mmCIF file of N, CA, C and O in Angstrom:
data_model
loop_
_atom_site.group_PDB
_atom_site.id
_atom_site.type_symbol
_atom_site.label_atom_id
_atom_site.label_comp_id
_atom_site.label_asym_id
_atom_site.label_seq_id
_atom_site.Cartn_x
_atom_site.Cartn_y
_atom_site.Cartn_z
ATOM 1 N N LEU W 1 81.129 54.761 197.758
ATOM 2 C CA LEU W 1 80.192 55.448 196.878
ATOM 3 C C LEU W 1 80.378 56.967 196.970
ATOM 4 O O LEU W 1 80.323 57.644 195.958
ATOM 5 N N GLU W 2 80.624 57.452 198.180
ATOM 6 C CA GLU W 2 80.840 58.894 198.348
ATOM 7 C C GLU W 2 82.089 59.346 197.603
ATOM 8 O O GLU W 2 82.090 60.404 196.967
ATOM 9 N N LYS W 3 83.131 58.524 197.701
ATOM 10 C CA LYS W 3 84.381 58.853 197.014
ATOM 11 C C LYS W 3 84.161 58.885 195.499
ATOM 12 O O LYS W 3 84.655 59.777 194.803
ATOM 13 N N THR W 4 83.388 57.922 195.005
ATOM 14 C CA THR W 4 83.083 57.875 193.569
ATOM 15 C C THR W 4 82.281 59.102 193.159
ATOM 16 O O THR W 4 82.545 59.695 192.107
ATOM 17 N N ASN W 5 81.325 59.509 193.982
ATOM 18 C CA ASN W 5 80.538 60.712 193.678
ATOM 19 C C ASN W 5 81.430 61.948 193.618
ATOM 20 O O ASN W 5 81.248 62.817 192.742
ATOM 21 N N LEU W 6 82.393 62.036 194.535
ATOM 22 C CA LEU W 6 83.320 63.171 194.518
ATOM 23 C C LEU W 6 84.178 63.157 193.257
ATOM 24 O O LEU W 6 84.423 64.204 192.649
ATOM 25 N N GLU W 7 84.625 61.966 192.870
ATOM 26 C CA GLU W 7 85.435 61.849 191.659
ATOM 27 C C GLU W 7 84.621 62.216 190.423
ATOM 28 O O GLU W 7 85.131 62.873 189.505
ATOM 29 N N VAL W 8 83.355 61.790 190.379
ATOM 30 C CA VAL W 8 82.480 62.129 189.252
ATOM 31 C C VAL W 8 82.330 63.642 189.155
ATOM 32 O O VAL W 8 82.461 64.226 188.069
ATOM 33 N N THR W 9 82.095 64.280 190.281
ATOM 34 C CA THR W 9 81.947 65.742 190.299
ATOM 35 C C THR W 9 83.229 66.418 189.826
ATOM 36 O O THR W 9 83.184 67.367 189.037
ATOM 37 N N SER W 10 84.357 65.910 190.294
ATOM 38 C CA SER W 10 85.645 66.482 189.902
ATOM 39 C C SER W 10 85.877 66.342 188.395
ATOM 40 O O SER W 10 86.305 67.301 187.734
ATOM 41 N N VAL W 11 85.595 65.176 187.851
ATOM 42 C CA VAL W 11 85.794 64.951 186.414
ATOM 43 C C VAL W 11 84.823 65.811 185.603
ATOM 44 O O VAL W 11 85.199 66.369 184.567
ATOM 45 N N GLU W 12 83.592 65.943 186.066
ATOM 46 C CA GLU W 12 82.627 66.804 185.361
ATOM 47 C C GLU W 12 83.095 68.249 185.352
ATOM 48 O O GLU W 12 82.976 68.942 184.334
ATOM 49 N N ASP W 13 83.646 68.714 186.480
ATOM 50 C CA ASP W 13 84.187 70.081 186.536
ATOM 51 C C ASP W 13 85.360 70.242 185.567
ATOM 52 O O ASP W 13 85.464 71.250 184.864
ATOM 53 N N SER W 14 86.226 69.238 185.542
ATOM 54 C CA SER W 14 87.370 69.282 184.623
ATOM 55 C C SER W 14 86.908 69.319 183.169
ATOM 56 O O SER W 14 87.453 70.076 182.355
ATOM 57 N N LEU W 15 85.907 68.514 182.854
ATOM 58 C CA LEU W 15 85.357 68.508 181.490
ATOM 59 C C LEU W 15 84.807 69.876 181.118
ATOM 60 O O LEU W 15 85.043 70.365 180.003
ATOM 61 N N HIS W 16 84.101 70.489 182.041
ATOM 62 C CA HIS W 16 83.548 71.824 181.779
ATOM 63 C C HIS W 16 84.669 72.824 181.498
ATOM 64 O O HIS W 16 84.597 73.606 180.539
ATOM 65 N N GLN W 17 85.731 72.775 182.310
ATOM 66 C CA GLN W 17 86.853 73.692 182.119
ATOM 67 C C GLN W 17 87.565 73.438 180.796
ATOM 68 O O GLN W 17 87.947 74.383 180.100
ATOM 69 N N LEU W 18 87.737 72.161 180.448
ATOM 70 C CA LEU W 18 88.398 71.831 179.176
ATOM 71 C C LEU W 18 87.566 72.317 177.991
ATOM 72 O O LEU W 18 88.110 72.854 177.021
ATOM 73 N N ARG W 19 86.264 72.130 178.062
ATOM 74 C CA ARG W 19 85.395 72.587 176.960
ATOM 75 C C ARG W 19 85.404 74.107 176.837
ATOM 76 O O ARG W 19 85.387 74.648 175.735
ATOM 77 N N GLU W 20 85.450 74.789 177.984
ATOM 78 C CA GLU W 20 85.542 76.248 177.965
ATOM 79 C C GLU W 20 86.871 76.690 177.342
ATOM 80 O O GLU W 20 86.910 77.638 176.560
ATOM 81 N N ALA W 21 87.934 76.009 177.697
ATOM 82 C CA ALA W 21 89.250 76.342 177.138
ATOM 83 C C ALA W 21 89.261 76.117 175.630
ATOM 84 O O ALA W 21 89.827 76.922 174.875
ATOM 85 N N LEU W 22 88.621 75.041 175.183
ATOM 86 C CA LEU W 22 88.546 74.764 173.748
ATOM 87 C C LEU W 22 87.758 75.855 173.032
ATOM 88 O O LEU W 22 88.175 76.341 171.977
ATOM 89 N N ARG W 23 86.638 76.259 173.624
ATOM 90 C CA ARG W 23 85.857 77.358 173.022
ATOM 91 C C ARG W 23 86.656 78.662 173.020
ATOM 92 O O ARG W 23 86.532 79.479 172.109
ATOM 93 N N GLY W 24 87.491 78.841 174.037
ATOM 94 C CA GLY W 24 88.315 80.047 174.129
ATOM 95 C C GLY W 24 89.361 80.140 173.037
ATOM 96 O O GLY W 24 89.871 81.229 172.750
ATOM 97 N N LYS W 25 89.692 79.025 172.421
ATOM 98 C CA LYS W 25 90.687 79.018 171.347
ATOM 99 C C LYS W 25 90.084 79.382 169.988
ATOM 100 O O LYS W 25 90.814 79.710 169.057
ATOM 101 N N GLU W 26 88.770 79.303 169.879
ATOM 102 C CA GLU W 26 88.126 79.555 168.585
ATOM 103 C C GLU W 26 88.324 80.991 168.110
ATOM 104 O O GLU W 26 88.629 81.232 166.942
ATOM 105 N N GLY W 27 88.163 81.955 169.015
ATOM 106 C CA GLY W 27 88.312 83.364 168.643
ATOM 107 C C GLY W 27 89.702 83.702 168.134
ATOM 108 O O GLY W 27 89.851 84.239 167.027
ATOM 109 N N PRO W 28 90.741 83.390 168.910
ATOM 110 C CA PRO W 28 92.099 83.682 168.435
ATOM 111 C C PRO W 28 92.436 82.972 167.121
ATOM 112 O O PRO W 28 93.133 83.530 166.272
ATOM 113 N N LEU W 29 91.919 81.743 166.936
ATOM 114 C CA LEU W 29 92.177 81.033 165.686
ATOM 115 C C LEU W 29 91.514 81.752 164.509
ATOM 116 O O LEU W 29 92.120 81.899 163.449
ATOM 117 N N LYS W 30 90.287 82.213 164.708
ATOM 118 C CA LYS W 30 89.592 82.938 163.635
ATOM 119 C C LYS W 30 90.334 84.223 163.289
ATOM 120 O O LYS W 30 90.479 84.568 162.110
ATOM 121 N N VAL W 31 90.818 84.924 164.298
ATOM 122 C CA VAL W 31 91.552 86.178 164.054
ATOM 123 C C VAL W 31 92.822 85.896 163.261
ATOM 124 O O VAL W 31 93.098 86.555 162.249
ATOM 125 N N ALA W 32 93.592 84.913 163.708
ATOM 126 C CA ALA W 32 94.851 84.605 163.025
ATOM 127 C C ALA W 32 94.596 84.113 161.604
ATOM 128 O O ALA W 32 95.311 84.500 160.665
ATOM 129 N N THR W 33 93.580 83.286 161.416
ATOM 130 C CA THR W 33 93.264 82.764 160.092
ATOM 131 C C THR W 33 92.805 83.890 159.162
ATOM 132 O O THR W 33 93.205 83.942 157.991
ATOM 133 N N THR W 34 92.000 84.795 159.680
ATOM 134 C CA THR W 34 91.531 85.928 158.881
ATOM 135 C C THR W 34 92.698 86.831 158.495
ATOM 136 O O THR W 34 92.800 87.252 157.336
ATOM 137 N N ARG W 35 93.564 87.107 159.438
ATOM 138 C CA ARG W 35 94.735 87.945 159.140
ATOM 139 C C ARG W 35 95.611 87.287 158.080
ATOM 140 O O ARG W 35 96.113 87.951 157.167
ATOM 141 N N PHE W 36 95.776 85.984 158.190
ATOM 142 C CA PHE W 36 96.578 85.255 157.217
ATOM 143 C C PHE W 36 95.915 85.299 155.836
ATOM 144 O O PHE W 36 96.586 85.505 154.814
ATOM 145 N N ALA W 37 94.585 85.131 155.795
ATOM 146 C CA ALA W 37 93.860 85.155 154.522
ATOM 147 C C ALA W 37 93.932 86.534 153.870
ATOM 148 O O ALA W 37 94.085 86.649 152.646
ATOM 149 N N VAL W 38 93.844 87.585 154.681
ATOM 150 C CA VAL W 38 93.933 88.955 154.146
ATOM 151 C C VAL W 38 95.313 89.186 153.544
ATOM 152 O O VAL W 38 95.444 89.764 152.462
ATOM 153 N N ARG W 39 96.348 88.695 154.216
ATOM 154 C CA ARG W 39 97.708 88.844 153.667
ATOM 155 C C ARG W 39 97.859 88.063 152.376
ATOM 156 O O ARG W 39 98.559 88.486 151.457
ATOM 157 N N ALA W 40 97.196 86.915 152.266
ATOM 158 C CA ALA W 40 97.310 86.077 151.065
ATOM 159 C C ALA W 40 96.632 86.715 149.852
ATOM 160 O O ALA W 40 96.979 86.402 148.710
ATOM 161 N N LYS W 41 95.681 87.604 150.082
ATOM 162 C CA LYS W 41 94.957 88.244 148.978
ATOM 163 C C LYS W 41 95.670 89.482 148.431
ATOM 164 O O LYS W 41 95.170 90.132 147.520
ATOM 165 N N ARG W 42 96.813 89.798 148.964
ATOM 166 C CA ARG W 42 97.559 90.960 148.491
ATOM 167 C C ARG W 42 98.041 90.728 147.055
ATOM 168 O O ARG W 42 98.246 89.595 146.637
ATOM 169 N N PRO W 43 98.265 91.809 146.343
ATOM 170 C CA PRO W 43 98.804 91.670 144.976
ATOM 171 C C PRO W 43 100.169 90.974 144.999
ATOM 172 O O PRO W 43 100.840 90.939 146.027
ATOM 173 N N ASN W 44 100.570 90.463 143.865
ATOM 174 C CA ASN W 44 101.792 89.665 143.763
ATOM 175 C C ASN W 44 103.026 90.328 144.364
ATOM 176 O O ASN W 44 103.881 89.664 144.923
ATOM 177 N N VAL W 45 103.140 91.618 144.194
ATOM 178 C CA VAL W 45 104.319 92.313 144.682
ATOM 179 C C VAL W 45 104.412 92.218 146.205
ATOM 180 O O VAL W 45 105.490 92.114 146.766
ATOM 181 N N GLU W 46 103.270 92.221 146.871
ATOM 182 C CA GLU W 46 103.273 92.251 148.331
ATOM 183 C C GLU W 46 103.213 90.864 148.966
ATOM 184 O O GLU W 46 103.272 90.743 150.170
ATOM 185 N N GLN W 47 103.053 89.835 148.163
ATOM 186 C CA GLN W 47 102.978 88.492 148.744
ATOM 187 C C GLN W 47 104.384 87.997 149.063
ATOM 188 O O GLN W 47 105.047 87.375 148.248
ATOM 189 N N THR W 48 104.799 88.297 150.251
ATOM 190 C CA THR W 48 106.137 87.893 150.663
ATOM 191 C C THR W 48 106.043 86.959 151.860
ATOM 192 O O THR W 48 105.090 87.013 152.634
ATOM 193 N N ARG W 49 107.017 86.132 151.970
ATOM 194 C CA ARG W 49 107.090 85.245 153.130
ATOM 195 C C ARG W 49 108.062 85.881 154.122
ATOM 196 O O ARG W 49 109.199 85.452 154.256
ATOM 197 N N ASP W 50 107.574 86.885 154.796
ATOM 198 C CA ASP W 50 108.407 87.607 155.748
ATOM 199 C C ASP W 50 108.182 87.087 157.174
ATOM 200 O O ASP W 50 107.526 86.078 157.390
ATOM 201 N N PHE W 51 108.701 87.799 158.129
ATOM 202 C CA PHE W 51 108.605 87.425 159.534
ATOM 203 C C PHE W 51 107.154 87.346 159.995
ATOM 204 O O PHE W 51 106.770 86.426 160.728
ATOM 205 N N VAL W 52 106.340 88.291 159.546
ATOM 206 C CA VAL W 52 104.923 88.315 159.933
ATOM 207 C C VAL W 52 104.196 87.087 159.381
ATOM 208 O O VAL W 52 103.406 86.449 160.073
ATOM 209 N N HIS W 53 104.485 86.746 158.140
ATOM 210 C CA HIS W 53 103.879 85.571 157.508
ATOM 211 C C HIS W 53 104.210 84.310 158.330
ATOM 212 O O HIS W 53 103.321 83.512 158.649
ATOM 213 N N GLY W 54 105.465 84.169 158.656
ATOM 214 C CA GLY W 54 105.893 83.020 159.466
ATOM 215 C C GLY W 54 105.269 83.032 160.854
ATOM 216 O O GLY W 54 104.885 81.987 161.384
ATOM 217 N N GLY W 55 105.155 84.214 161.417
ATOM 218 C CA GLY W 55 104.543 84.349 162.743
ATOM 219 C C GLY W 55 103.081 83.942 162.740
ATOM 220 O O GLY W 55 102.612 83.267 163.663
ATOM 221 N N LEU W 56 102.356 84.361 161.698
ATOM 222 C CA LEU W 56 100.938 83.992 161.592
ATOM 223 C C LEU W 56 100.779 82.481 161.409
ATOM 224 O O LEU W 56 99.913 81.860 162.030
ATOM 225 N N LEU W 57 101.613 81.903 160.547
ATOM 226 C CA LEU W 57 101.564 80.447 160.357
ATOM 227 C C LEU W 57 101.864 79.721 161.663
ATOM 228 O O LEU W 57 101.187 78.751 162.019
ATOM 229 N N SER W 58 102.858 80.199 162.360
ATOM 230 C CA SER W 58 103.236 79.591 163.632
ATOM 231 C C SER W 58 102.097 79.710 164.648
ATOM 232 O O SER W 58 101.787 78.754 165.360
ATOM 233 N N GLU W 59 101.468 80.879 164.693
ATOM 234 C CA GLU W 59 100.361 81.095 165.616
ATOM 235 C C GLU W 59 99.195 80.165 165.297
ATOM 236 O O GLU W 59 98.614 79.540 166.200
ATOM 237 N N ILE W 60 98.861 80.035 164.032
ATOM 238 C CA ILE W 60 97.760 79.146 163.614
ATOM 239 C C ILE W 60 98.094 77.700 163.980
ATOM 240 O O ILE W 60 97.245 76.975 164.522
ATOM 241 N N ASN W 61 99.327 77.285 163.700
ATOM 242 C CA ASN W 61 99.729 75.918 164.023
ATOM 243 C C ASN W 61 99.718 75.668 165.532
ATOM 244 O O ASN W 61 99.297 74.595 165.988
ATOM 245 N N ASP W 62 100.166 76.641 166.304
ATOM 246 C CA ASP W 62 100.168 76.497 167.762
ATOM 247 C C ASP W 62 98.746 76.372 168.309
ATOM 248 O O ASP W 62 98.477 75.536 169.176
ATOM 249 N N ILE W 63 97.843 77.208 167.807
ATOM 250 C CA ILE W 63 96.458 77.159 168.272
ATOM 251 C C ILE W 63 95.812 75.830 167.874
ATOM 252 O O ILE W 63 95.111 75.204 168.678
ATOM 253 N N ASN W 64 96.072 75.378 166.647
ATOM 254 C CA ASN W 64 95.531 74.083 166.214
ATOM 255 C C ASN W 64 96.060 72.945 167.082
ATOM 256 O O ASN W 64 95.304 72.048 167.470
ATOM 257 N N ALA W 65 97.344 72.985 167.392
ATOM 258 C CA ALA W 65 97.942 71.948 168.244
ATOM 259 C C ALA W 65 97.328 71.981 169.642
ATOM 260 O O ALA W 65 97.041 70.938 170.240
ATOM 261 N N SER W 66 97.108 73.186 170.135
ATOM 262 C CA SER W 66 96.497 73.349 171.450
ATOM 263 C C SER W 66 95.068 72.796 171.450
ATOM 264 O O SER W 66 94.652 72.123 172.395
ATOM 265 N N GLN W 67 94.328 73.068 170.381
ATOM 266 C CA GLN W 67 92.966 72.549 170.271
ATOM 267 C C GLN W 67 92.962 71.022 170.223
ATOM 268 O O GLN W 67 92.135 70.382 170.868
ATOM 269 N N GLU W 68 93.874 70.443 169.481
ATOM 270 C CA GLU W 68 93.950 68.979 169.396
ATOM 271 C C GLU W 68 94.279 68.381 170.760
ATOM 272 O O GLU W 68 93.696 67.361 171.149
ATOM 273 N N SER W 69 95.185 69.011 171.476
ATOM 274 C CA SER W 69 95.539 68.540 172.814
ATOM 275 C C SER W 69 94.325 68.602 173.741
ATOM 276 O O SER W 69 94.058 67.665 174.501
ATOM 277 N N LEU W 70 93.581 69.703 173.670
ATOM 278 C CA LEU W 70 92.380 69.841 174.493
ATOM 279 C C LEU W 70 91.331 68.791 174.119
ATOM 280 O O LEU W 70 90.677 68.217 174.995
ATOM 281 N N LYS W 71 91.188 68.526 172.822
ATOM 282 C CA LYS W 71 90.225 67.511 172.383
ATOM 283 C C LYS W 71 90.611 66.136 172.921
ATOM 284 O O LYS W 71 89.746 65.355 173.333
ATOM 285 N N GLN W 72 91.905 65.834 172.926
ATOM 286 C CA GLN W 72 92.360 64.547 173.470
ATOM 287 C C GLN W 72 92.109 64.475 174.969
ATOM 288 O O GLN W 72 91.675 63.437 175.482
ATOM 289 N N GLN W 73 92.349 65.571 175.667
ATOM 290 C CA GLN W 73 92.099 65.603 177.106
ATOM 291 C C GLN W 73 90.610 65.444 177.402
ATOM 292 O O GLN W 73 90.223 64.770 178.362
ATOM 293 N N ILE W 74 89.770 66.064 176.568
ATOM 294 C CA ILE W 74 88.321 65.939 176.736
ATOM 295 C C ILE W 74 87.891 64.492 176.524
ATOM 296 O O ILE W 74 87.100 63.944 177.297
ATOM 297 N N ALA W 75 88.418 63.857 175.483
ATOM 298 C CA ALA W 75 88.072 62.459 175.213
ATOM 299 C C ALA W 75 88.490 61.562 176.383
ATOM 300 O O ALA W 75 87.734 60.683 176.799
ATOM 301 N N CYS W 76 89.669 61.811 176.921
ATOM 302 C CA CYS W 76 90.162 61.028 178.053
ATOM 303 C C CYS W 76 89.276 61.252 179.286
ATOM 304 O O CYS W 76 88.923 60.295 179.989
ATOM 305 N N ALA W 77 88.909 62.498 179.534
ATOM 306 C CA ALA W 77 88.058 62.815 180.685
ATOM 307 C C ALA W 77 86.667 62.204 180.521
ATOM 308 O O ALA W 77 86.078 61.719 181.495
ATOM 309 N N GLU W 78 86.142 62.220 179.292
ATOM 310 C CA GLU W 78 84.825 61.612 179.051
ATOM 311 C C GLU W 78 84.879 60.106 179.287
ATOM 312 O O GLU W 78 83.946 59.530 179.845
ATOM 313 N N GLU W 79 85.972 59.476 178.867
ATOM 314 C CA GLU W 79 86.131 58.040 179.096
ATOM 315 C C GLU W 79 86.215 57.747 180.595
ATOM 316 O O GLU W 79 85.585 56.802 181.088
ATOM 317 N N THR W 80 86.963 58.561 181.315
ATOM 318 C CA THR W 80 87.073 58.394 182.769
ATOM 319 C C THR W 80 85.717 58.577 183.430
ATOM 320 O O THR W 80 85.346 57.800 184.317
ATOM 321 N N LEU W 81 84.976 59.587 182.992
ATOM 322 C CA LEU W 81 83.643 59.825 183.548
ATOM 323 C C LEU W 81 82.729 58.633 183.297
ATOM 324 O O LEU W 81 82.003 58.194 184.190
ATOM 325 N N HIS W 82 82.776 58.094 182.083
ATOM 326 C CA HIS W 82 81.954 56.936 181.746
ATOM 327 C C HIS W 82 82.285 55.757 182.661
ATOM 328 O O HIS W 82 81.389 55.082 183.187
ATOM 329 N N LYS W 83 83.574 55.507 182.887
ATOM 330 C CA LYS W 83 83.992 54.409 183.767
ATOM 331 C C LYS W 83 83.540 54.653 185.201
ATOM 332 O O LYS W 83 83.092 53.730 185.889
ATOM 333 N N LEU W 84 83.653 55.896 185.657
ATOM 334 C CA LEU W 84 83.224 56.218 187.017
ATOM 335 C C LEU W 84 81.721 56.014 187.184
ATOM 336 O O LEU W 84 81.262 55.506 188.212
ATOM 337 N N LEU W 85 80.953 56.424 186.177
ATOM 338 C CA LEU W 85 79.504 56.258 186.259
ATOM 339 C C LEU W 85 79.111 54.783 186.259
ATOM 340 O O LEU W 85 78.187 54.381 186.984
ATOM 341 N N LYS W 86 79.813 53.970 185.474
ATOM 342 C CA LYS W 86 79.554 52.528 185.489
ATOM 343 C C LYS W 86 79.909 51.940 186.854
ATOM 344 O O LYS W 86 79.177 51.099 187.391
ATOM 345 N N ASN W 87 81.023 52.385 187.418
ATOM 346 C CA ASN W 87 81.437 51.922 188.736
ATOM 347 C C ASN W 87 80.424 52.343 189.798
ATOM 348 O O ASN W 87 80.091 51.567 190.700
ATOM 349 N N LYS W 88 79.925 53.566 189.687
ATOM 350 C CA LYS W 88 78.930 54.066 190.631
ATOM 351 C C LYS W 88 77.662 53.216 190.558
ATOM 352 O O LYS W 88 77.095 52.836 191.588
ATOM 353 N N GLU W 89 77.239 52.900 189.351
ATOM 354 C CA GLU W 89 76.046 52.068 189.167
ATOM 355 C C GLU W 89 76.261 50.683 189.794
ATOM 356 O O GLU W 89 75.383 50.157 190.480
ATOM 357 N N ARG W 90 77.434 50.115 189.572
ATOM 358 C CA ARG W 90 77.748 48.806 190.144
ATOM 359 C C ARG W 90 77.741 48.869 191.671
ATOM 360 O O ARG W 90 77.200 47.987 192.345
ATOM 361 N N LEU W 91 78.323 49.925 192.239
ATOM 362 C CA LEU W 91 78.331 50.087 193.691
ATOM 363 C C LEU W 91 76.916 50.228 194.244
ATOM 364 O O LEU W 91 76.588 49.656 195.288
ATOM 365 N N GLN W 92 76.072 50.978 193.546
ATOM 366 C CA GLN W 92 74.699 51.142 193.994
ATOM 367 C C GLN W 92 73.951 49.808 193.965
ATOM 368 O O GLN W 92 73.163 49.512 194.872
ATOM 369 N N GLN W 93 74.206 49.001 192.938
ATOM 370 C CA GLN W 93 73.588 47.680 192.867
ATOM 371 C C GLN W 93 74.078 46.800 194.015
ATOM 372 O O GLN W 93 73.283 46.089 194.643
ATOM 373 N N ASP W 94 75.368 46.848 194.287
ATOM 374 C CA ASP W 94 75.932 46.064 195.389
ATOM 375 C C ASP W 94 75.309 46.469 196.725
ATOM 376 O O ASP W 94 74.956 45.617 197.544
ATOM 377 N N ILE W 95 75.184 47.760 196.943
ATOM 378 C CA ILE W 95 74.591 48.261 198.182
ATOM 379 C C ILE W 95 73.144 47.802 198.291
ATOM 380 O O ILE W 95 72.700 47.370 199.353
ATOM 381 N N SER W 96 72.414 47.874 197.198
ATOM 382 C CA SER W 96 71.016 47.442 197.193
ATOM 383 C C SER W 96 70.911 45.960 197.541
ATOM 384 O O SER W 96 70.069 45.562 198.355
ATOM 385 N N ILE W 97 71.749 45.148 196.937
ATOM 386 C CA ILE W 97 71.739 43.701 197.210
ATOM 387 C C ILE W 97 72.075 43.431 198.675
ATOM 388 O O ILE W 97 71.435 42.602 199.336
ATOM 389 N N LYS W 98 73.040 44.148 199.199
ATOM 390 C CA LYS W 98 73.442 43.937 200.592
ATOM 391 C C LYS W 98 72.350 44.386 201.559
ATOM 392 O O LYS W 98 72.127 43.743 202.589
ATOM 393 N N LYS W 99 71.659 45.457 201.218
ATOM 394 C CA LYS W 99 70.549 45.894 202.066
ATOM 395 C C LYS W 99 69.437 44.846 202.072
ATOM 396 O O LYS W 99 68.854 44.555 203.123
ATOM 397 N N LYS W 100 69.152 44.282 200.908
ATOM 398 C CA LYS W 100 68.131 43.230 200.827
ATOM 399 C C LYS W 100 68.563 42.003 201.628
ATOM 400 O O LYS W 100 67.755 41.379 202.318
ATOM 401 N N SER W 101 69.839 41.655 201.546
ATOM 402 C CA SER W 101 70.360 40.510 202.287
ATOM 403 C C SER W 101 70.236 40.734 203.789
ATOM 404 O O SER W 101 69.847 39.825 204.543
ATOM 405 N N ILE W 102 70.554 41.924 204.230
ATOM 406 C CA ILE W 102 70.441 42.248 205.657
ATOM 407 C C ILE W 102 68.986 42.171 206.092
ATOM 408 O O ILE W 102 68.675 41.633 207.160
ATOM 409 N N LYS W 103 68.096 42.680 205.257
ATOM 410 C CA LYS W 103 66.670 42.643 205.583
ATOM 411 C C LYS W 103 66.189 41.196 205.691
ATOM 412 O O LYS W 103 65.446 40.846 206.619
ATOM 413 N N ILE W 104 66.610 40.363 204.765
ATOM 414 C CA ILE W 104 66.227 38.949 204.800
ATOM 415 C C ILE W 104 66.798 38.292 206.055
ATOM 416 O O ILE W 104 66.105 37.534 206.746
ATOM 417 N N ASP W 105 68.055 38.580 206.365
ATOM 418 C CA ASP W 105 68.671 38.026 207.573
ATOM 419 C C ASP W 105 67.900 38.432 208.822
ATOM 420 O O ASP W 105 67.669 37.607 209.718
ATOM 421 N N GLU W 106 67.510 39.680 208.890
ATOM 422 C CA GLU W 106 66.765 40.161 210.073
ATOM 423 C C GLU W 106 65.412 39.491 210.167
ATOM 424 O O GLU W 106 64.959 39.162 211.243
ATOM 425 N N GLN W 107 64.749 39.294 209.043
ATOM 426 C CA GLN W 107 63.418 38.696 209.039
ATOM 427 C C GLN W 107 63.458 37.189 209.281
ATOM 428 O O GLN W 107 62.646 36.651 210.010
ATOM 429 N N GLN W 108 64.391 36.510 208.662
ATOM 430 C CA GLN W 108 64.421 35.060 208.720
ATOM 431 C C GLN W 108 65.266 34.510 209.875
ATOM 432 O O GLN W 108 64.867 33.548 210.517
ATOM 433 N N CYS W 109 66.399 35.085 210.112
ATOM 434 C CA CYS W 109 67.357 34.509 211.054
ATOM 435 C C CYS W 109 67.195 35.019 212.472
ATOM 436 O O CYS W 109 67.576 34.350 213.423
ATOM 437 N N LEU W 110 66.676 36.174 212.634
ATOM 438 C CA LEU W 110 66.615 36.760 213.972
ATOM 439 C C LEU W 110 65.254 36.580 214.631
ATOM 440 O O LEU W 110 64.918 37.274 215.570
ATOM 441 N N ARG W 111 64.479 35.627 214.202
ATOM 442 C CA ARG W 111 63.168 35.388 214.792
ATOM 443 C C ARG W 111 63.263 34.579 216.018
ATOM 444 O O ARG W 111 63.898 33.721 216.338
#
């Protein structure tokens, strides 16, 4: 049970860090998207697909891919946490049953 509690704490810490990392990606994505949108509003003469345009697209795609990866890691960690909590509950029930059994043994058998 102690080991399970440590694992639960570890997974909860990991989830917190993953969620913070995901939130940390929102700002850079907004900046890159805004910069890309501003470039797209330029008059026809200036709408070129140059190195900067490609760089912004690449940056947006990289950040989106990173966010998707973090979301998958969060989902996996949440599933692991759910399984650990179910296991912890089962262990607590087992311990409770065994304590009751010991109490019954002491009362009935050791008289």
